[in-house]
Coordinates of C-alpha atoms and ligand atoms in Angstrom, one line a residue:
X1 CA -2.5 158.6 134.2
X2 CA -1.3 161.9 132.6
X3 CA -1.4 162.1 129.0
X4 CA 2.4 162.2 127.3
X5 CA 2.7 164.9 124.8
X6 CA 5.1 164.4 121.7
X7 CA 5.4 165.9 118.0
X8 CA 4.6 162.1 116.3
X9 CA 2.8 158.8 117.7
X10 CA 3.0 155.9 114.1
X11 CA 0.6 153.3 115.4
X12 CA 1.8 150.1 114.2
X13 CA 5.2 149.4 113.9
X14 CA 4.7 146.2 110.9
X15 CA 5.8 147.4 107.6
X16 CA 5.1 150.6 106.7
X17 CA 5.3 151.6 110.8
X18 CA 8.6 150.4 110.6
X19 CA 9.9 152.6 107.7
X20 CA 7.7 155.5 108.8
X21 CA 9.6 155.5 112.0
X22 CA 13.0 155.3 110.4
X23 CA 12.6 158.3 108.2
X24 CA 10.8 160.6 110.5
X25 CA 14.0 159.4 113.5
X26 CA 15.9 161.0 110.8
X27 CA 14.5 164.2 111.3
X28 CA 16.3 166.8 113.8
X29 CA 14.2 168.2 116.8
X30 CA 11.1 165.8 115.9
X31 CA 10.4 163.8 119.1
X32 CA 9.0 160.2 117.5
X33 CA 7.0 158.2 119.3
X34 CA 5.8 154.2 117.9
X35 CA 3.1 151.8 119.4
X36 CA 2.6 148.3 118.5
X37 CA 0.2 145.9 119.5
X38 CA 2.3 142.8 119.8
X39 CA 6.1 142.9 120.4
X40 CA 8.9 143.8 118.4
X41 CA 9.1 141.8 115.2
X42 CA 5.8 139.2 115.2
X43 CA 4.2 136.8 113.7
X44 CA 0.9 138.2 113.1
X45 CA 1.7 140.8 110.7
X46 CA 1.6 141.0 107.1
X47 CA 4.8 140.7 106.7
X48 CA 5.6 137.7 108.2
X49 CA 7.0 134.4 106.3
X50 CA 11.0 134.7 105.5
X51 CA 11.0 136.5 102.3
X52 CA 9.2 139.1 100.0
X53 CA 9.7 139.1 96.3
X54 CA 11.1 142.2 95.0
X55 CA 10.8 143.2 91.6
X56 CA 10.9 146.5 89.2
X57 CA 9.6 145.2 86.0
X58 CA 6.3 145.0 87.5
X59 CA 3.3 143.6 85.9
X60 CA 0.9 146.2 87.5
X61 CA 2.7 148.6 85.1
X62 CA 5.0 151.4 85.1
X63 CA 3.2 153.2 88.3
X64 CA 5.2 151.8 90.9
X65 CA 8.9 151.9 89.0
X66 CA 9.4 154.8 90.5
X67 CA 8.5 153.5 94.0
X68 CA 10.5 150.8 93.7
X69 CA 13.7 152.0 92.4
X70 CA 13.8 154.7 95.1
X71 CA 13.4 152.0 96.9
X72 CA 16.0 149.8 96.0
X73 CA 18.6 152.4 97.0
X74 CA 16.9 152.7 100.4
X75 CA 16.9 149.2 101.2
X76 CA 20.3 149.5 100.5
X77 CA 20.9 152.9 102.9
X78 CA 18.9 150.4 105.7
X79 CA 21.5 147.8 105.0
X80 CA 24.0 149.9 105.5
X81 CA 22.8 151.9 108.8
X82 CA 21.8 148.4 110.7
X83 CA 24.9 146.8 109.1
X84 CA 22.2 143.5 108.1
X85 CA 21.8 141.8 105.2
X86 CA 17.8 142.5 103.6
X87 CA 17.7 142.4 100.1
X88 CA 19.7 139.7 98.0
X89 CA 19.7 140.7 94.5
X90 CA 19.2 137.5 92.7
X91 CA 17.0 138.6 90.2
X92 CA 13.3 137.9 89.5
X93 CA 12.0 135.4 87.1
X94 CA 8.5 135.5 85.8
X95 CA 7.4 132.7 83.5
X96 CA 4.0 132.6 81.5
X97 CA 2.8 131.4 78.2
X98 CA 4.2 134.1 75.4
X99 CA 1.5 136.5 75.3
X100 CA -0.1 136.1 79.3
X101 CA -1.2 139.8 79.9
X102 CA 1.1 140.3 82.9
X103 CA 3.6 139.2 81.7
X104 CA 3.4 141.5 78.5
X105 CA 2.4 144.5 80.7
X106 CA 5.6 143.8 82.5
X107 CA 7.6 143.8 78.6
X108 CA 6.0 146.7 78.3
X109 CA 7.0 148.3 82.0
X110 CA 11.3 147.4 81.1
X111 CA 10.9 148.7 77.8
X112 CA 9.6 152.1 79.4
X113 CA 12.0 152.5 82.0
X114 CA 14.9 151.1 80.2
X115 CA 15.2 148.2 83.2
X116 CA 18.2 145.7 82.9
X117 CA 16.4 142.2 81.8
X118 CA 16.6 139.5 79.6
X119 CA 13.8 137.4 78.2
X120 CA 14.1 133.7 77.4
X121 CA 12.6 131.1 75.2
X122 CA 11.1 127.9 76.7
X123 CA 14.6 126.2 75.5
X124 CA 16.2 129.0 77.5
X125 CA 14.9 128.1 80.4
X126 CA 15.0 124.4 80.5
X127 CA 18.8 125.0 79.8
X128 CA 19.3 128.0 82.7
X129 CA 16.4 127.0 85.1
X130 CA 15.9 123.0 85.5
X131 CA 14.1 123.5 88.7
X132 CA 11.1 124.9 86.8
X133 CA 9.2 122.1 84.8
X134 CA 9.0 124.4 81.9
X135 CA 6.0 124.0 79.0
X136 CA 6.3 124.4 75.4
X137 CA 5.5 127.7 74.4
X138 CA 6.2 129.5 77.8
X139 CA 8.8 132.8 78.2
X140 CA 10.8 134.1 80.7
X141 CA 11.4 137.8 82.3
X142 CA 14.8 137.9 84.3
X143 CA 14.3 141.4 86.1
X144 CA 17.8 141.5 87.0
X145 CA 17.4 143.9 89.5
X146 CA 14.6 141.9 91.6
X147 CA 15.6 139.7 93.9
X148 CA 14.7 138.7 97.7
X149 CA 14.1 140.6 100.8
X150 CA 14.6 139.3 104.1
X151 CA 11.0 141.1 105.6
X152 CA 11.4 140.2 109.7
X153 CA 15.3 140.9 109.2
X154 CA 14.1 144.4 107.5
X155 CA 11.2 145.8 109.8
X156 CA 13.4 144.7 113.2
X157 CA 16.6 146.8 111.2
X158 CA 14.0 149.9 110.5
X159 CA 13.0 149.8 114.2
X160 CA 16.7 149.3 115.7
X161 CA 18.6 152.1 113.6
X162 CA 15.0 153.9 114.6
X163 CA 15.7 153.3 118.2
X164 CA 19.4 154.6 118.1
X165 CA 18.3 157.8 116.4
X166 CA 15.7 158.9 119.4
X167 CA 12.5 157.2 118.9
X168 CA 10.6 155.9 122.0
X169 CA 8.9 152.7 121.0
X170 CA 6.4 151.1 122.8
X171 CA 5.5 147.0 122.2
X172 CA 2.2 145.0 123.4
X173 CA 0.6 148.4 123.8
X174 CA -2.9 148.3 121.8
X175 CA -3.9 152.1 120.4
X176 CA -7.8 151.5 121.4
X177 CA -8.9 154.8 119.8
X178 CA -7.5 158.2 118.6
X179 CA -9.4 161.6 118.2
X180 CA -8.4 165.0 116.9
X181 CA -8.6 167.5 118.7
X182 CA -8.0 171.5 118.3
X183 CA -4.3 170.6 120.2
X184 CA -3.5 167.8 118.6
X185 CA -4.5 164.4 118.3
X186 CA -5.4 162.1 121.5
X187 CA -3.9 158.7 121.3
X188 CA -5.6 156.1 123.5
X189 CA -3.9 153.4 124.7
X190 CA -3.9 150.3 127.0
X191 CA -1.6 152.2 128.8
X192 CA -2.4 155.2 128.9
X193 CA -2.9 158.4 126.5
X194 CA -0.7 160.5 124.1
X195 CA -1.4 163.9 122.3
X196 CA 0.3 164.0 119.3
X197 CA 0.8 167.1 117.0
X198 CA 0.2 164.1 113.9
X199 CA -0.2 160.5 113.8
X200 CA 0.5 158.5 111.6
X201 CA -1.6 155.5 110.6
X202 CA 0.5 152.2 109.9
X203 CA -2.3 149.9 111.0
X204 CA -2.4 147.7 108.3
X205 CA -4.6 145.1 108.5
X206 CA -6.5 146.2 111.6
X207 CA -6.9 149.5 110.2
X208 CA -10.5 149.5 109.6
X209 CA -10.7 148.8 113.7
X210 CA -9.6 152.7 114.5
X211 CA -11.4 153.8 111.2
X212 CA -14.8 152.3 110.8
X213 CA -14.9 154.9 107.7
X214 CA -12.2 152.7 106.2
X215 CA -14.8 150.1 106.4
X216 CA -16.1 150.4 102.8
X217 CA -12.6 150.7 101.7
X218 CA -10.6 148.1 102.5
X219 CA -11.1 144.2 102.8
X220 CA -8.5 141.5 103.7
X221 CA -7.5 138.9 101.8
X222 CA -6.2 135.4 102.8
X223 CA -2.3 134.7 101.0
X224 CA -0.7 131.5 102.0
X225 CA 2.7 130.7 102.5
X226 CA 4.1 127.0 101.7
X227 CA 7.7 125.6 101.4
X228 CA 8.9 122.6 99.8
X229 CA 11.9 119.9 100.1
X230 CA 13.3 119.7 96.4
X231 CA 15.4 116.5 96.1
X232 CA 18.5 118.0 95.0
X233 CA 18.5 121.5 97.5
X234 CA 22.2 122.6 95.9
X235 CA 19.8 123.6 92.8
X236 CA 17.4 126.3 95.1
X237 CA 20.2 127.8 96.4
X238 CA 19.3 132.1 95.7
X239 CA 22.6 132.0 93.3
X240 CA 21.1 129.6 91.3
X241 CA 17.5 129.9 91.2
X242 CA 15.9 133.8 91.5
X243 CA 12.9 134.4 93.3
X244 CA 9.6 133.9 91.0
X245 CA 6.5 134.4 89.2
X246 CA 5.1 131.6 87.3
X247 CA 1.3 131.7 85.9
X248 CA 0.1 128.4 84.3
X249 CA -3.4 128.4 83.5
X250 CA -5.4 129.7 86.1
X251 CA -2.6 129.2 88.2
X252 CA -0.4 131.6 90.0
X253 CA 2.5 131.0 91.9
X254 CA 5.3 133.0 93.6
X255 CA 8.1 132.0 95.3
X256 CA 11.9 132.3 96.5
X257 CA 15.3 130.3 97.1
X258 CA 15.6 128.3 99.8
X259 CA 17.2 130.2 102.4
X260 CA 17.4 127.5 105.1
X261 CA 19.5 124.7 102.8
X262 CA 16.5 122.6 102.6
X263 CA 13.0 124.0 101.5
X264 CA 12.0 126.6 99.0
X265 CA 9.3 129.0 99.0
X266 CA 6.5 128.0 96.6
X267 CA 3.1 129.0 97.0
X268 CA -0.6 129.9 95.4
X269 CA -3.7 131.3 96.9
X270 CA -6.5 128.6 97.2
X271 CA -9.8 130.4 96.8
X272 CA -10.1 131.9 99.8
X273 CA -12.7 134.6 99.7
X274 CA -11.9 138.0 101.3
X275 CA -13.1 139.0 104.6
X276 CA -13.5 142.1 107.0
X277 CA -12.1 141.4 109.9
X278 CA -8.5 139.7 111.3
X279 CA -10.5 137.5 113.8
X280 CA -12.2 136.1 110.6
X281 CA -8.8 134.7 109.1
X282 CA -8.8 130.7 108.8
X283 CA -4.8 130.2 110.7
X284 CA -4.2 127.5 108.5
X285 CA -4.6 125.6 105.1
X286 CA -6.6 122.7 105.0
X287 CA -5.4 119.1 104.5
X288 CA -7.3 119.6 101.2
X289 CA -5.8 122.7 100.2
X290 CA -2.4 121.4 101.1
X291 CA -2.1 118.1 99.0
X292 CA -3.6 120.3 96.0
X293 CA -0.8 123.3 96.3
X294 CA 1.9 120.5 96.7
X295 CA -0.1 118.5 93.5
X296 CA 0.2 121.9 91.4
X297 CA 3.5 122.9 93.0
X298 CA 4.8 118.8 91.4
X299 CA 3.6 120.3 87.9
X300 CA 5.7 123.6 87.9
X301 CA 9.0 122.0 89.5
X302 CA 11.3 119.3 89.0
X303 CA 12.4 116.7 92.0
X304 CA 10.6 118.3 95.1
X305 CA 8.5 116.6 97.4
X306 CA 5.2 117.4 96.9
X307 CA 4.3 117.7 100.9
X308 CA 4.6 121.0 102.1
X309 CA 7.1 121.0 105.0
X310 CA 5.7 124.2 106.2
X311 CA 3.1 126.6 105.6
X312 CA 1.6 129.7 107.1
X313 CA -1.8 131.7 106.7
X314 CA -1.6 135.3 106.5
X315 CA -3.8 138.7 105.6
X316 CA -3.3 141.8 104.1
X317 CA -5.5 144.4 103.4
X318 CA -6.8 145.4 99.9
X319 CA -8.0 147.9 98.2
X320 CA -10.3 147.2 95.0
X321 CA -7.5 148.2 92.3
X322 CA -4.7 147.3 94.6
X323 CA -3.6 151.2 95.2
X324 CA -2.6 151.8 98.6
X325 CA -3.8 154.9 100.4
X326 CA -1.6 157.3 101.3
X327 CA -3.0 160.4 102.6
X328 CA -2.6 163.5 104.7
X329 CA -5.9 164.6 106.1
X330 CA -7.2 168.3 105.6
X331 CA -6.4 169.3 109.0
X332 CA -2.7 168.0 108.5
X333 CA -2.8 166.4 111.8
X334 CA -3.3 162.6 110.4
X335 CA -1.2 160.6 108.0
X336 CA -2.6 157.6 106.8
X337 CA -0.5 154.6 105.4
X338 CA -2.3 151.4 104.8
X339 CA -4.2 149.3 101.9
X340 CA -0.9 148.1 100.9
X341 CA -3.0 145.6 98.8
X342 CA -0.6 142.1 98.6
X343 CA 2.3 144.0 97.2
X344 CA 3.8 146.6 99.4
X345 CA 6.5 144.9 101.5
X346 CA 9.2 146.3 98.4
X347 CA 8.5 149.6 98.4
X348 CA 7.5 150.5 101.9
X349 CA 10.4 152.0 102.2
X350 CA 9.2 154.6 99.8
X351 CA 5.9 155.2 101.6
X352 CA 8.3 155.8 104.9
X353 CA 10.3 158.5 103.3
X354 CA 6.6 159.9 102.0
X355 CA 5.2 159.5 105.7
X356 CA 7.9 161.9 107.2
X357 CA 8.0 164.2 104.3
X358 CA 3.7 164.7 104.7
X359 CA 4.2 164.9 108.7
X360 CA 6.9 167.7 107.7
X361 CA 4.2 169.2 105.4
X362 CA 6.6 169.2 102.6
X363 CA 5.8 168.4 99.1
X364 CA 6.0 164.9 98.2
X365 CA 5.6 162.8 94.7
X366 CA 2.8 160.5 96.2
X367 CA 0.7 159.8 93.3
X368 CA -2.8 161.8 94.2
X369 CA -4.6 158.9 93.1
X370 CA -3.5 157.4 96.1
X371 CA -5.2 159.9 98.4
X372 CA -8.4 158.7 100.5
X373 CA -11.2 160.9 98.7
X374 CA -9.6 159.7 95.4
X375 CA -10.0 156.0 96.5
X376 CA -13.7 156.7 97.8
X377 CA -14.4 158.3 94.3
X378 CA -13.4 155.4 92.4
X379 CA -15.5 153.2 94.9
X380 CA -18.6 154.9 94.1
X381 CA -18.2 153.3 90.7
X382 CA -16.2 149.9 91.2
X383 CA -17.6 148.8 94.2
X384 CA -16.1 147.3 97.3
X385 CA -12.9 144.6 96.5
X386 CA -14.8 141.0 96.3
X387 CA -11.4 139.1 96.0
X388 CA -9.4 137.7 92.8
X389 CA -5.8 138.2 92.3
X390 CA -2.2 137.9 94.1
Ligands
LIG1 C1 1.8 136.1 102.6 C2 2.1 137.4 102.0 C3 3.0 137.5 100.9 C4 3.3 138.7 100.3 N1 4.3 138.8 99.3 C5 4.7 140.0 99.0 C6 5.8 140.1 98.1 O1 6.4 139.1 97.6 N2 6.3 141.3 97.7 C7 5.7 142.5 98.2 O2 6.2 143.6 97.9 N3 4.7 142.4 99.1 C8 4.2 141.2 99.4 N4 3.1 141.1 100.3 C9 2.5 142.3 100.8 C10 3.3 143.0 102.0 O3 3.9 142.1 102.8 C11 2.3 143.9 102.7 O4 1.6 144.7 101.8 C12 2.9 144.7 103.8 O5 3.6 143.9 104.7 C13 1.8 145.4 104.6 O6 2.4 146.3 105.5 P1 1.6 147.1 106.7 O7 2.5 147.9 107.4 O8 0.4 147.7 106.0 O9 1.0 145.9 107.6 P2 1.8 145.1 108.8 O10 3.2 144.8 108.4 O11 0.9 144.0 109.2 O12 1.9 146.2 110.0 C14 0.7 146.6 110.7 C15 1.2 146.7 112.1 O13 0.2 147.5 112.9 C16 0.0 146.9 114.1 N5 -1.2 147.4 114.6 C17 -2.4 147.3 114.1 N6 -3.4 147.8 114.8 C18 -2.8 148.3 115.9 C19 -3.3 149.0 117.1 N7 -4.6 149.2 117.2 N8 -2.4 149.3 118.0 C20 -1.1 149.1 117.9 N9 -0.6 148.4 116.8 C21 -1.4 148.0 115.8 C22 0.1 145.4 113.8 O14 0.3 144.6 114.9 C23 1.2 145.4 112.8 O15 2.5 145.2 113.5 C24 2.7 139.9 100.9 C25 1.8 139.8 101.9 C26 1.5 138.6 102.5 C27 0.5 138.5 103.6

């Protein structure tokens, strides 16, 4: 088969894929070009599971803020160009013992950038929030400019509105292998070849499969998904309960409104170690881990049932302090976009507008710590990720 020629291939059209393709369709005269494994909108991919909690007062600290928010306005520009709904902005509550480092790293983050919040007392919340089983002593965070995205509903919006503008995207097509080359960059797929002026790296997961050097890197780690029926569902409705962060003990959970009319999202990571490989990825909880997640979820909520009514087992991959890589590499010719670490679904559309500006060669605010040697530097002293953490 001839090899195709065209100015961009993104491999992976998840997440970051998605976006990447949507900014860089944006560009006049660029011919775009996307290749995905599996079809359009999956299962497999880290995105997948109904929502995504966005929030700006972040509890990793003021280093994303700026992500975020120029995010929020661009989920809000995709909203508008696919005419879907994505993001609901219901706010985001965390809630933690006064004093729980994350949560006073995140005080710290809306006190910086002047965020819209309000905090609450333990009385507070019992009054405002009666779905959460609220302990003496505990505070709340109301990020009011967090709320819920919709993440299946956003990466098929990225790809349509992508589509319309000129980009040629290929589904169940497996990139086997890609090689630089004084032309341009070779493309190998299952069906047949491309040479690309740049690619652009969206692999997530699978990444370290086309980039054994990534091997060191990056690891995967296991996040479970569980829902649960509360008794009275008109309370879990997203007007009346934000999406959340609750740490209780040793014991972190996340979750979001019920978007169905019967289950809400609530969910923590049994102690799954990490691993290096998707193939290595248990599919499902256990019947173990399950009655313990509903048995913790029982303490933290009021009137649910504590069998999950669903659950899913997904993977994202990590690096060891959670930074993601984005990078350009000397030659120009490959941008890579991946290590988006457990929290990159609310501002990949950030990384997206970063992806076309580095494939344009134009000046970007991408923080250099997130650039590949950086990361390998800071390896040589931490070590490889060995797990820990949402
Ligand atoms: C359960 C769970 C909950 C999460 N919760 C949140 C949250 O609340 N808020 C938040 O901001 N983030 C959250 N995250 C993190 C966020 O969802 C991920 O960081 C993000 O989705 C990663 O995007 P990605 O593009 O790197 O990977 P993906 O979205 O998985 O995309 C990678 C794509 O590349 C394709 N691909 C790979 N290899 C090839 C190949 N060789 N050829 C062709 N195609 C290929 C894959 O099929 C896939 O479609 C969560 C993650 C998980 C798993």
């Amino acid at each position: 088969m001839d090899m195709q020629k065209t100015n961009v291939v993104v491999i992976g059209a998840g997440t970051v894929g998605a976006m990447a393709l949507w900014q860089l369709s944006k560009r006049e005269g660029l011919e775009v070009v996307g290749i995905e494994q599996f079809g359009r909108v999956h299962s497999h991919g880290s995105y997948a599971g109904e929502s995504r909690v966005f929030r700006t007062a972040v509890h990793e600290g003021g280093t994303y803020v700026r992500m975020i928010q120029r995010s929020r306005d661009l989920w809000r520009e995709l909203e508008r160009e696919s005419g879907r709904d994505i993001y609901t902005e219901v706010g985001a509550l965390s809630i933690a013992p006064e004093g729980f480092p994350d949560l006073v790293t995140a005080l710290g983050t809306v006190a910086e950038f002047d965020l819209p919040h309000r905090v609450l007392s333990d009385s507070e919340l019992r009054a405002e929030y009666p779905q959460h089983r609220i302990q003496d002593g505990d505070i709340g965070l109301l990020d009011a400019h967090g709320g819920g995205l919709r993440p299946e509903v956003a990466v098929m919006s990225a790809l349509d509105v992508a589509e319309s503008n000129g980009a040629k995207l290929y589904f169940n097509t497996p990139v086997l292998g890609i090689e630089e080359r004084a032309d341009g960059v070779v493309v190998r797929t299952t069906q047949g070849s491309w040479l690309a002026d740049t690619v652009v790296v969206a692999s997530g997961s699978w990444s370290t499969r086309l980039f054994p050097e990534l091997n060191d890197l990056l690891r995967l780690q296991v996040l479970g998904l569980t829902w649960f029926m509360p008794k009275q569902p008109e309370l879990f409705v997203p007007e009346r309960f934000p999406v959340f962060l609750r740490d209780s003990g040793p014991v972190h959970f996340f979750g979001a409104p019920s978007f169905d009319g019967y289950a809400f999202k609530a969910c923590t990571n049994p102690e799954w170690p990490v691993f290096r490989d998707v193939a290595e990825v248990p599919t499902s909880h256990t019947r173990e881990e399950l009655i313990k997640i509903g048995q913790r979820a029982a303490e933290l909520f009021n009137g649910i049932n504590p069998e999950p009514v669903r659950q899913s087992v997904h993977h994202c991959a990590y690096t060891p302090d959670r930074l993601p890589v984005i990078d350009r590499s000397a030659s120009g010719r490959v941008v890579t976009l991946t290590g988006m670490s457990g929290h990159g679904f609310k501002f990949s559309p950030q990384v997206g507008e970063w992806a076309a500006q580095l494939v344009a060669g134009e000046d970007t605010t991408v923080d250099p710590r997130f650039a590949l040697a950086a990361h390998l530097e800071r390896l040589a002293v931490t070590g490889p990720y060995t797990g820990g953490g949402h």
